[in-house]
DNA sequence: CCCCGAAGGTTGCAGCAGCATTACGGGCGC
DNA sequence: GCGCCCGTAATGCTGCTGCAACCTTCGGGG
């Protein structure tokens, strides 16, 4: 899952990014509304976290702007301006949720899940493949209903493959699913993850296999 | 997908070509505007990437020239000249997008997708032929909904034929779909790929056949 | 109707790009 | 400080791919 965080307090932003990454969520961060518009054009985010008090204006002005481009990505407003009237204001202009600072990361996670559940979201509910059930939303995996723990990166690879199971996923798509901007890689780290993931799937008897299509990408297939 | 890259910094051009090729995109590269005009006459590109500061003038002058020939191929300007006024200038002469250097390849990809999305682009959509489904965008092929792996070059041949199924595709068009400039070939490599592709399609019972029109080209037909 | 040249088809081979695997070490969390 | 995760790099291997040699098919003209 990939979020856009629009927030001008660097410390909070960093802390939040770190916290979310523990949940397997990639976060792109910007401090300016102007950049945010660009970023949403360039990327498909699962959700947007928006501060109100920003250097270049009230974050709320961003929401109509976003909707006008036809994007219905959920927006969660995170702000100290948490008076009831201010909340109404926020939701009226199209925010999907409104969360007052300070807040617990767990609450944010819960609200995220809630927001993503609403429409038949891109992030599908559960994917069954082989003897596995994969839940891209909670980033959890089970084999025969028994939870199956995976390291974060391998989990991201697996869910990205599962979302398009039985179809080839371009190598570049996988890279985008596992890494965000700041963390470019220059080695075969992705290959290494795939190798380790394969071993784990094999040891666990998951009933699935990761195939390579030389020069193109990978695909997840039942055995 | 095939792009024309007009850019005088060799290193950047090479890096970009390599990056794009990972997305299954072929790139033709020239350093001169004069050549670019010729190239667009001889080839059909899905999009054009244009630098401004070139040895033979401001790249922007190329856009009206191109439009006058009736070509509406999207043009994305890539340049260090990224002042707001310069952006306006670029967009006003007919560029479809304007991207300041340095930029992230992912951003370029996103903008490419955005630009190609506008008209119901040729590149999109899935193609059904015989018992096969071909997805030129994801470079994936399935027979009876079962994924069908192909080597990269054969895949490119097949998608090029599928895009004009039941119609003859010139031999030169095929060559252009499979190879870009830097990798000229001097043997019957294309014939070899077609031969190998035919064998694979036959073995798999794909329900399609590649026919030859002597002296002209090939066509893909249901059996 | 057959002959012949040209276009296309097939296939073995060698080179190499791309992939798989694994060990290593830094780093972070517990 | 112990263990797990993760990026890096070295190594080995697989099979795609360009090439070329050889074979087949096609079509026109004698």
Short mmCIF file of N, CA, C and O in Angstrom, two decimals, chain B residues 60-104:
data_model
loop_
_atom_site.label_atom_id
_atom_site.label_comp_id
_atom_site.label_asym_id
_atom_site.label_seq_id
_atom_site.Cartn_x
_atom_site.Cartn_y
_atom_site.Cartn_z
N UNK B 60 11.91 23.38 -28.54
CA UNK B 60 10.51 23.78 -28.67
C UNK B 60 10.12 24.06 -30.11
O UNK B 60 8.98 23.85 -30.50
N UNK B 61 11.08 24.54 -30.89
CA UNK B 61 10.76 24.87 -32.29
C UNK B 61 10.30 23.64 -33.06
O UNK B 61 9.66 23.74 -34.10
N UNK B 62 10.64 22.48 -32.52
CA UNK B 62 10.27 21.23 -33.20
C UNK B 62 8.78 20.97 -33.14
O UNK B 62 8.20 20.36 -34.05
N UNK B 63 8.15 21.42 -32.07
CA UNK B 63 6.75 21.05 -31.86
C UNK B 63 5.82 21.61 -32.94
O UNK B 63 5.04 20.86 -33.54
N UNK B 64 5.89 22.93 -33.25
CA UNK B 64 5.03 23.42 -34.33
C UNK B 64 5.32 22.73 -35.65
O UNK B 64 4.40 22.40 -36.41
N UNK B 65 6.60 22.47 -35.87
CA UNK B 65 7.00 21.76 -37.09
C UNK B 65 6.28 20.42 -37.18
O UNK B 65 5.73 20.06 -38.22
N UNK B 66 6.29 19.72 -36.07
CA UNK B 66 5.67 18.40 -36.01
C UNK B 66 4.16 18.50 -36.22
O UNK B 66 3.57 17.76 -37.00
N UNK B 67 3.54 19.46 -35.55
CA UNK B 67 2.09 19.59 -35.63
C UNK B 67 1.65 19.97 -37.05
O UNK B 67 0.56 19.58 -37.48
N UNK B 68 2.49 20.75 -37.71
CA UNK B 68 2.14 21.17 -39.07
C UNK B 68 2.03 19.98 -40.00
O UNK B 68 1.30 20.00 -40.98
N UNK B 69 2.77 18.88 -39.69
CA UNK B 69 2.68 17.70 -40.54
C UNK B 69 1.45 16.86 -40.18
O UNK B 69 1.25 15.78 -40.72
N UNK B 70 0.64 17.36 -39.24
CA UNK B 70 -0.59 16.66 -38.91
C UNK B 70 -0.42 15.56 -37.89
O UNK B 70 -1.33 14.78 -37.64
N UNK B 71 0.74 15.50 -37.29
CA UNK B 71 0.99 14.46 -36.29
C UNK B 71 0.54 14.94 -34.92
O UNK B 71 0.88 16.04 -34.51
N UNK B 72 -0.21 14.11 -34.22
CA UNK B 72 -0.63 14.53 -32.88
C UNK B 72 -0.02 13.65 -31.79
O UNK B 72 -0.55 13.53 -30.70
N UNK B 73 1.09 13.05 -32.15
CA UNK B 73 1.83 12.26 -31.16
C UNK B 73 2.13 13.12 -29.93
O UNK B 73 2.60 14.24 -30.07
N UNK B 74 1.84 12.60 -28.74
CA UNK B 74 2.12 13.39 -27.54
C UNK B 74 3.61 13.71 -27.40
O UNK B 74 4.46 12.87 -27.68
N UNK B 75 3.89 14.92 -26.97
CA UNK B 75 5.27 15.35 -26.74
C UNK B 75 5.43 15.72 -25.28
O UNK B 75 4.64 16.49 -24.73
N UNK B 76 6.45 15.14 -24.64
CA UNK B 76 6.78 15.52 -23.28
C UNK B 76 8.13 16.21 -23.31
O UNK B 76 9.11 15.64 -23.79
N UNK B 77 8.17 17.45 -22.81
CA UNK B 77 9.42 18.19 -22.81
C UNK B 77 10.19 17.85 -21.53
O UNK B 77 9.63 17.91 -20.43
N UNK B 78 11.44 17.47 -21.70
CA UNK B 78 12.31 17.16 -20.56
C UNK B 78 13.43 18.18 -20.56
O UNK B 78 14.23 18.20 -21.49
N UNK B 79 13.50 19.01 -19.54
CA UNK B 79 14.50 20.05 -19.64
C UNK B 79 14.88 20.63 -18.29
O UNK B 79 14.11 20.57 -17.33
N UNK B 80 16.07 21.20 -18.25
CA UNK B 80 16.52 21.91 -17.05
C UNK B 80 15.89 23.30 -17.01
O UNK B 80 15.87 23.95 -15.98
N UNK B 81 15.40 23.76 -18.15
CA UNK B 81 14.77 25.08 -18.21
C UNK B 81 13.36 24.97 -17.65
O UNK B 81 12.40 24.80 -18.39
N UNK B 82 13.26 25.08 -16.35
CA UNK B 82 12.04 24.70 -15.67
C UNK B 82 11.41 25.86 -14.89
O UNK B 82 10.78 25.66 -13.88
N UNK B 83 11.61 27.08 -15.37
CA UNK B 83 10.96 28.22 -14.74
C UNK B 83 9.48 28.22 -15.14
O UNK B 83 9.13 27.76 -16.24
N UNK B 84 8.63 28.72 -14.27
CA UNK B 84 7.19 28.73 -14.58
C UNK B 84 6.89 29.32 -15.95
O UNK B 84 6.11 28.74 -16.72
N UNK B 85 7.55 30.43 -16.27
CA UNK B 85 7.27 31.06 -17.57
C UNK B 85 7.70 30.15 -18.72
O UNK B 85 7.05 30.10 -19.77
N UNK B 86 8.78 29.43 -18.50
CA UNK B 86 9.25 28.53 -19.56
C UNK B 86 8.29 27.37 -19.74
O UNK B 86 8.07 26.89 -20.85
N UNK B 87 7.70 26.94 -18.62
CA UNK B 87 6.69 25.87 -18.71
C UNK B 87 5.51 26.32 -19.55
O UNK B 87 5.04 25.61 -20.44
N UNK B 88 5.04 27.53 -19.23
CA UNK B 88 3.90 28.07 -19.98
C UNK B 88 4.24 28.10 -21.46
O UNK B 88 3.45 27.67 -22.31
N UNK B 89 5.42 28.59 -21.74
CA UNK B 89 5.89 28.68 -23.12
C UNK B 89 5.79 27.31 -23.81
O UNK B 89 5.23 27.17 -24.89
N UNK B 90 6.34 26.30 -23.13
CA UNK B 90 6.35 24.95 -23.70
C UNK B 90 4.95 24.43 -23.96
O UNK B 90 4.64 23.93 -25.04
N UNK B 91 4.09 24.58 -22.99
CA UNK B 91 2.74 24.04 -23.12
C UNK B 91 1.96 24.81 -24.18
O UNK B 91 1.13 24.25 -24.88
N UNK B 92 2.27 26.10 -24.28
CA UNK B 92 1.56 26.93 -25.25
C UNK B 92 1.88 26.57 -26.69
O UNK B 92 1.06 26.75 -27.57
N UNK B 93 3.08 26.10 -26.94
CA UNK B 93 3.40 25.72 -28.33
C UNK B 93 2.95 24.31 -28.65
O UNK B 93 3.16 23.83 -29.75
N UNK B 94 2.34 23.62 -27.70
CA UNK B 94 1.74 22.34 -28.04
C UNK B 94 2.32 21.13 -27.35
O UNK B 94 1.95 20.00 -27.67
N UNK B 95 3.22 21.33 -26.40
CA UNK B 95 3.70 20.18 -25.64
C UNK B 95 2.55 19.63 -24.80
O UNK B 95 1.67 20.38 -24.39
N UNK B 96 2.57 18.34 -24.58
CA UNK B 96 1.50 17.73 -23.79
C UNK B 96 1.85 17.70 -22.31
O UNK B 96 0.98 17.58 -21.46
N UNK B 97 3.12 17.77 -22.02
CA UNK B 97 3.56 17.80 -20.63
C UNK B 97 4.97 18.37 -20.60
O UNK B 97 5.66 18.43 -21.60
N UNK B 98 5.35 18.79 -19.39
CA UNK B 98 6.62 19.51 -19.26
C UNK B 98 7.24 19.04 -17.96
O UNK B 98 6.66 19.22 -16.89
N UNK B 99 8.42 18.46 -18.05
CA UNK B 99 9.02 17.83 -16.87
C UNK B 99 10.43 18.37 -16.66
O UNK B 99 11.27 18.31 -17.57
N UNK B 100 10.68 18.95 -15.48
CA UNK B 100 11.97 19.55 -15.20
C UNK B 100 13.02 18.51 -14.86
O UNK B 100 12.74 17.53 -14.19
N UNK B 101 14.24 18.75 -15.34
CA UNK B 101 15.36 17.89 -14.92
C UNK B 101 15.92 18.44 -13.62
O UNK B 101 15.95 19.66 -13.44
N UNK B 102 16.42 17.60 -12.75
CA UNK B 102 16.37 16.15 -12.88
C UNK B 102 15.01 15.62 -12.49
O UNK B 102 14.28 16.27 -11.78
N UNK B 103 14.70 14.42 -12.97
CA UNK B 103 13.40 13.85 -12.66
C UNK B 103 13.59 12.37 -12.38
O UNK B 103 14.62 11.79 -12.70
N UNK B 104 12.60 11.78 -11.75
CA UNK B 104 12.64 10.35 -11.47
C UNK B 104 11.98 9.61 -12.62
O UNK B 104 10.99 10.07 -13.17
#
